[in-house]
mmCIF file of C-alpha atoms in Angstrom:
data_model
loop_
_atom_site.group_PDB
_atom_site.id
_atom_site.type_symbol
_atom_site.label_atom_id
_atom_site.label_comp_id
_atom_site.label_asym_id
_atom_site.label_seq_id
_atom_site.Cartn_x
_atom_site.Cartn_y
_atom_site.Cartn_z
ATOM 1 C CA UNK A 228 36.100 -195.482 115.872
ATOM 2 C CA UNK A 229 34.100 -197.078 118.777
ATOM 3 C CA UNK A 230 34.493 -200.634 119.842
ATOM 4 C CA UNK A 231 32.410 -202.098 123.382
ATOM 5 C CA UNK A 232 32.651 -205.142 124.143
ATOM 6 C CA UNK A 233 31.276 -207.473 126.656
ATOM 7 C CA UNK A 234 30.624 -211.041 127.161
ATOM 8 C CA UNK A 235 27.369 -212.303 125.156
ATOM 9 C CA UNK A 236 26.148 -214.647 128.064
ATOM 10 C CA UNK A 237 26.249 -215.521 131.498
ATOM 11 C CA UNK A 238 24.374 -217.743 133.922
ATOM 12 C CA UNK A 239 24.214 -217.141 137.872
ATOM 13 C CA UNK A 240 21.839 -218.806 140.889
ATOM 14 C CA UNK A 241 19.490 -216.748 143.015
ATOM 15 C CA UNK A 242 21.228 -214.797 145.793
ATOM 16 C CA UNK A 243 24.607 -214.391 144.095
ATOM 17 C CA UNK A 244 26.344 -211.748 142.975
ATOM 18 C CA UNK A 245 27.431 -211.603 139.618
ATOM 19 C CA UNK A 246 29.746 -208.771 137.542
ATOM 20 C CA UNK A 247 29.208 -207.790 134.180
ATOM 21 C CA UNK A 248 32.403 -206.193 132.344
ATOM 22 C CA UNK A 249 32.607 -203.990 129.701
ATOM 23 C CA UNK A 250 35.590 -202.502 127.798
ATOM 24 C CA UNK A 251 35.294 -199.712 125.105
ATOM 25 C CA UNK A 252 37.508 -197.562 122.736
ATOM 26 C CA UNK A 253 36.016 -195.105 121.731
ATOM 27 C CA UNK A 254 37.298 -191.189 120.065
ATOM 28 C CA UNK A 255 35.536 -189.353 122.634
ATOM 29 C CA UNK A 256 34.123 -190.171 125.927
ATOM 30 C CA UNK A 257 31.338 -188.412 128.394
ATOM 31 C CA UNK A 258 29.721 -191.115 130.583
ATOM 32 C CA UNK A 259 29.130 -194.967 130.713
ATOM 33 C CA UNK A 260 25.797 -196.009 130.710
ATOM 34 C CA UNK A 261 24.610 -199.225 132.142
ATOM 35 C CA UNK A 262 20.552 -200.688 130.822
ATOM 36 C CA UNK A 263 18.753 -203.540 131.374
ATOM 37 C CA UNK A 264 16.175 -204.795 128.960
ATOM 38 C CA UNK A 265 13.971 -207.413 129.537
ATOM 39 C CA UNK A 266 12.538 -209.808 126.519
ATOM 40 C CA UNK A 267 10.421 -207.627 124.177
ATOM 41 C CA UNK A 268 10.643 -204.365 126.061
ATOM 42 C CA UNK A 269 12.487 -201.237 125.957
ATOM 43 C CA UNK A 270 15.763 -200.744 127.957
ATOM 44 C CA UNK A 271 15.320 -198.705 131.266
ATOM 45 C CA UNK A 272 18.240 -197.056 132.679
ATOM 46 C CA UNK A 273 20.355 -198.320 135.702
ATOM 47 C CA UNK A 274 23.545 -196.365 136.272
ATOM 48 C CA UNK A 275 25.552 -194.013 134.595
ATOM 49 C CA UNK A 276 29.365 -193.155 135.726
ATOM 50 C CA UNK A 277 31.707 -190.324 134.370
ATOM 51 C CA UNK A 278 34.500 -190.150 136.719
ATOM 52 C CA UNK A 279 36.181 -193.233 138.285
ATOM 53 C CA UNK A 280 35.248 -195.112 140.879
ATOM 54 C CA UNK A 281 32.192 -197.044 142.206
ATOM 55 C CA UNK A 282 28.435 -195.714 141.949
ATOM 56 C CA UNK A 283 25.921 -197.765 144.460
ATOM 57 C CA UNK A 284 22.675 -198.066 144.183
ATOM 58 C CA UNK A 285 20.679 -200.732 146.078
ATOM 59 C CA UNK A 286 21.510 -204.109 144.713
ATOM 60 C CA UNK A 287 22.970 -202.429 141.551
ATOM 61 C CA UNK A 288 26.846 -201.677 141.253
ATOM 62 C CA UNK A 289 28.957 -199.480 138.607
ATOM 63 C CA UNK A 290 32.426 -199.249 138.371
ATOM 64 C CA UNK A 291 34.376 -197.000 135.962
ATOM 65 C CA UNK A 292 38.334 -197.469 134.830
ATOM 66 C CA UNK A 293 38.780 -194.567 132.356
ATOM 67 C CA UNK A 294 42.475 -195.123 132.341
ATOM 68 C CA UNK A 295 41.349 -198.810 131.036
ATOM 69 C CA UNK A 296 38.694 -198.247 129.180
ATOM 70 C CA UNK A 297 36.761 -200.612 131.912
ATOM 71 C CA UNK A 298 33.334 -201.006 133.558
ATOM 72 C CA UNK A 299 31.391 -203.406 134.972
ATOM 73 C CA UNK A 300 28.250 -203.980 136.549
ATOM 74 C CA UNK A 301 27.550 -205.837 139.890
ATOM 75 C CA UNK A 302 24.629 -207.228 140.998
ATOM 76 C CA UNK A 303 24.184 -208.948 144.319
ATOM 77 C CA UNK A 304 21.160 -211.062 145.737
ATOM 78 C CA UNK A 305 20.194 -212.183 142.444
ATOM 79 C CA UNK A 306 16.663 -212.408 141.593
ATOM 80 C CA UNK A 307 14.794 -214.301 139.351
ATOM 81 C CA UNK A 308 13.660 -210.956 137.769
ATOM 82 C CA UNK A 309 17.336 -210.110 137.158
ATOM 83 C CA UNK A 310 17.280 -212.471 134.128
ATOM 84 C CA UNK A 311 17.525 -209.656 131.080
ATOM 85 C CA UNK A 312 19.916 -208.580 128.739
ATOM 86 C CA UNK A 313 22.399 -205.998 130.114
ATOM 87 C CA UNK A 314 23.660 -203.235 127.743
ATOM 88 C CA UNK A 315 26.685 -201.398 128.182
ATOM 89 C CA UNK A 316 26.954 -198.096 126.361
ATOM 90 C CA UNK A 317 29.177 -195.149 125.661
ATOM 91 C CA UNK A 318 28.049 -191.588 125.308
ATOM 92 C CA UNK A 319 30.628 -189.757 122.628
ATOM 93 C CA UNK A 320 31.408 -186.350 122.994
ATOM 94 C CA UNK A 321 32.222 -186.108 119.602
ATOM 95 C CA UNK A 322 30.012 -184.795 116.287
ATOM 96 C CA UNK A 323 26.430 -185.403 117.956
ATOM 97 C CA UNK A 324 25.156 -184.501 121.176
ATOM 98 C CA UNK A 325 23.643 -187.393 122.588
ATOM 99 C CA UNK A 326 25.619 -189.830 120.655
ATOM 100 C CA UNK A 327 25.084 -193.594 122.833
ATOM 101 C CA UNK A 328 27.081 -195.958 121.286
ATOM 102 C CA UNK A 329 25.619 -199.864 122.502
ATOM 103 C CA UNK A 330 27.962 -202.929 123.649
ATOM 104 C CA UNK A 331 26.172 -205.853 121.681
ATOM 105 C CA UNK A 332 24.470 -206.672 125.599
ATOM 106 C CA UNK A 333 24.763 -209.102 128.087
ATOM 107 C CA UNK A 334 21.908 -212.077 128.726
ATOM 108 C CA UNK A 335 21.725 -212.752 132.184
ATOM 109 C CA UNK A 336 20.023 -215.737 132.968
ATOM 110 C CA UNK A 337 19.430 -216.151 136.875
ATOM 111 C CA UNK A 338 18.623 -219.959 138.162
ATOM 112 C CA UNK A 339 16.763 -221.154 141.387
ATOM 113 C CA UNK B 90 12.656 -187.327 133.273
ATOM 114 C CA UNK B 91 10.622 -187.910 129.716
ATOM 115 C CA UNK B 92 7.770 -189.746 128.697
ATOM 116 C CA UNK B 93 7.783 -190.976 125.256
ATOM 117 C CA UNK B 94 4.730 -192.332 123.555
ATOM 118 C CA UNK B 95 5.492 -194.463 120.747
ATOM 119 C CA UNK B 96 3.074 -196.512 118.164
ATOM 120 C CA UNK B 97 2.778 -198.739 117.067
ATOM 121 C CA UNK B 98 3.622 -201.194 119.402
ATOM 122 C CA UNK B 99 3.809 -204.079 116.397
ATOM 123 C CA UNK B 100 2.722 -204.580 113.091
ATOM 124 C CA UNK B 101 2.933 -207.555 110.686
ATOM 125 C CA UNK B 102 3.552 -205.942 107.382
ATOM 126 C CA UNK B 103 3.558 -207.238 103.601
ATOM 127 C CA UNK B 104 7.280 -206.958 101.508
ATOM 128 C CA UNK B 105 6.975 -203.660 99.521
ATOM 129 C CA UNK B 106 5.145 -201.918 101.895
ATOM 130 C CA UNK B 107 5.960 -199.054 104.389
ATOM 131 C CA UNK B 108 4.980 -198.340 108.062
ATOM 132 C CA UNK B 109 5.307 -195.022 109.820
ATOM 133 C CA UNK B 110 6.221 -195.279 113.172
ATOM 134 C CA UNK B 111 5.505 -192.251 115.613
ATOM 135 C CA UNK B 112 6.784 -190.616 118.812
ATOM 136 C CA UNK B 113 5.505 -188.248 120.799
ATOM 137 C CA UNK B 114 7.707 -187.037 123.963
ATOM 138 C CA UNK B 115 5.911 -185.008 126.830
ATOM 139 C CA UNK B 116 8.486 -182.502 126.757
ATOM 140 C CA UNK B 117 10.679 -180.176 124.302
ATOM 141 C CA UNK B 118 14.017 -181.806 123.124
ATOM 142 C CA UNK B 119 16.492 -180.843 120.776
ATOM 143 C CA UNK B 120 17.102 -184.056 119.601
ATOM 144 C CA UNK B 121 15.838 -187.506 119.363
ATOM 145 C CA UNK B 122 17.216 -190.743 118.222
ATOM 146 C CA UNK B 123 16.321 -193.697 115.959
ATOM 147 C CA UNK B 124 17.516 -196.866 116.311
ATOM 148 C CA UNK B 125 16.848 -200.765 115.182
ATOM 149 C CA UNK B 126 17.409 -203.775 117.384
ATOM 150 C CA UNK B 127 17.421 -206.350 115.262
ATOM 151 C CA UNK B 128 16.796 -210.226 116.990
ATOM 152 C CA UNK B 129 19.449 -211.148 119.501
ATOM 153 C CA UNK B 130 21.226 -207.966 118.494
ATOM 154 C CA UNK B 131 22.437 -204.496 120.423
ATOM 155 C CA UNK B 132 20.395 -201.537 119.503
ATOM 156 C CA UNK B 133 22.360 -199.750 116.030
ATOM 157 C CA UNK B 134 21.536 -195.990 115.896
ATOM 158 C CA UNK B 135 19.989 -195.154 112.659
ATOM 159 C CA UNK B 136 19.490 -191.377 112.748
ATOM 160 C CA UNK B 137 19.557 -188.203 114.463
ATOM 161 C CA UNK B 138 16.293 -186.312 113.701
ATOM 162 C CA UNK B 139 16.796 -182.745 114.503
ATOM 163 C CA UNK B 140 13.946 -179.989 114.622
ATOM 164 C CA UNK B 141 14.033 -177.467 111.699
ATOM 165 C CA UNK B 142 16.680 -179.235 109.885
ATOM 166 C CA UNK B 143 17.335 -182.882 107.667
ATOM 167 C CA UNK B 144 17.870 -186.012 109.501
ATOM 168 C CA UNK B 145 21.511 -187.145 110.107
ATOM 169 C CA UNK B 146 21.708 -190.985 109.100
ATOM 170 C CA UNK B 147 24.658 -193.583 110.381
ATOM 171 C CA UNK B 148 26.417 -195.305 107.863
ATOM 172 C CA UNK B 149 24.532 -198.030 106.001
ATOM 173 C CA UNK B 150 21.050 -196.309 106.105
ATOM 174 C CA UNK B 151 19.735 -193.809 103.724
ATOM 175 C CA UNK B 152 17.343 -191.186 103.804
ATOM 176 C CA UNK B 153 15.476 -193.056 100.409
ATOM 177 C CA UNK B 154 14.758 -196.469 103.030
ATOM 178 C CA UNK B 155 14.400 -194.370 106.305
ATOM 179 C CA UNK B 156 12.630 -191.305 106.015
ATOM 180 C CA UNK B 157 12.453 -189.056 109.030
ATOM 181 C CA UNK B 158 10.114 -186.539 109.729
ATOM 182 C CA UNK B 159 10.665 -183.642 112.983
ATOM 183 C CA UNK B 160 8.247 -180.925 112.686
ATOM 184 C CA UNK B 161 8.052 -179.852 115.853
ATOM 185 C CA UNK B 162 10.618 -180.454 119.336
ATOM 186 C CA UNK B 163 8.207 -182.822 121.188
ATOM 187 C CA UNK B 164 7.326 -185.116 117.714
ATOM 188 C CA UNK B 165 9.460 -186.971 115.212
ATOM 189 C CA UNK B 166 8.109 -190.447 112.826
ATOM 190 C CA UNK B 167 10.385 -192.358 110.976
ATOM 191 C CA UNK B 168 9.188 -194.648 107.833
ATOM 192 C CA UNK B 169 10.612 -198.160 106.857
ATOM 193 C CA UNK B 170 9.969 -198.109 103.440
ATOM 194 C CA UNK B 171 9.559 -200.873 100.739
ATOM 195 C CA UNK B 172 9.882 -202.882 103.555
ATOM 196 C CA UNK B 173 11.745 -206.770 103.289
ATOM 197 C CA UNK B 174 12.167 -209.532 105.842
ATOM 198 C CA UNK B 175 14.988 -208.247 106.698
ATOM 199 C CA UNK B 176 13.651 -205.256 107.898
ATOM 200 C CA UNK B 177 11.731 -207.639 110.697
ATOM 201 C CA UNK B 178 13.367 -205.754 114.033
ATOM 202 C CA UNK B 179 12.141 -203.768 116.961
ATOM 203 C CA UNK B 180 12.943 -199.983 116.204
ATOM 204 C CA UNK B 181 12.932 -197.412 119.127
ATOM 205 C CA UNK B 182 13.388 -193.800 119.703
ATOM 206 C CA UNK B 183 14.783 -192.114 122.030
ATOM 207 C CA UNK B 184 15.682 -188.557 123.676
ATOM 208 C CA UNK B 185 18.730 -187.413 125.863
ATOM 209 C CA UNK B 186 19.246 -184.050 127.347
ATOM 210 C CA UNK B 187 23.420 -183.153 127.156
ATOM 211 C CA UNK B 188 25.258 -185.583 129.891
ATOM 212 C CA UNK B 189 22.236 -187.512 130.889
ATOM 213 C CA UNK B 190 20.579 -190.869 130.795
ATOM 214 C CA UNK B 191 18.368 -191.634 127.616
ATOM 215 C CA UNK B 192 14.755 -192.588 127.678
ATOM 216 C CA UNK B 193 13.456 -195.042 125.014
ATOM 217 C CA UNK B 194 10.025 -195.354 123.785
ATOM 218 C CA UNK B 195 8.116 -198.926 124.211
ATOM 219 C CA UNK B 196 9.542 -199.980 120.646
ATOM 220 C CA UNK B 197 7.787 -200.939 117.913
ATOM 221 C CA UNK B 198 8.340 -204.644 116.715
ATOM 222 C CA UNK B 199 7.735 -204.981 113.307
ATOM 223 C CA UNK B 200 7.459 -208.474 111.566
ATOM 224 C CA UNK B 201 7.625 -208.681 107.380
ATOM 225 C CA UNK B 202 6.382 -211.289 105.668
#
């Protein structure tokens, strides 16, 4: 089966740095995605990691350790608009091509 | 990339009725995915829609309740049948090529009264 775990809520202040962790246990692994979802909107893609290491994209970075079943999303120089839910999703190489398993999401609130 | 047009964006429906949600993709894709997102929850896959064959449903979801059509490689519909208040949710369609990001429609916010 698949088990993806991430914290339910986090808070931080403007300008700060926040790290959102995600641990996973899956029967097959073909990559990990991070999505941002503002209230009432569809998820939007942030990052994709398939190899171990850090991927940096502007203020956002994502890290993956396949041996530990662990990833994190790092948000720097936080802005109010970063208040959203952040979803960790694992791509399963199993029975269905492209099958994504989502975590419950981490609701981030950025305070002024 | 892919652009997905999903409609309706929202609806309020009476219990016992059915609603059909449509998704149109601007390119041909092999598989489309239908998700449900209940309030405060993450995305749960309902089914995978394959062109030319029956949809594959996840555990807890059945064809009688959520019939899916996939008449061609750019279009799919999901029907929520015999609705009850527990079906109030956001429904999302998604497409994904192999080993790439998933693209989502704008979502349909359904309220059943």
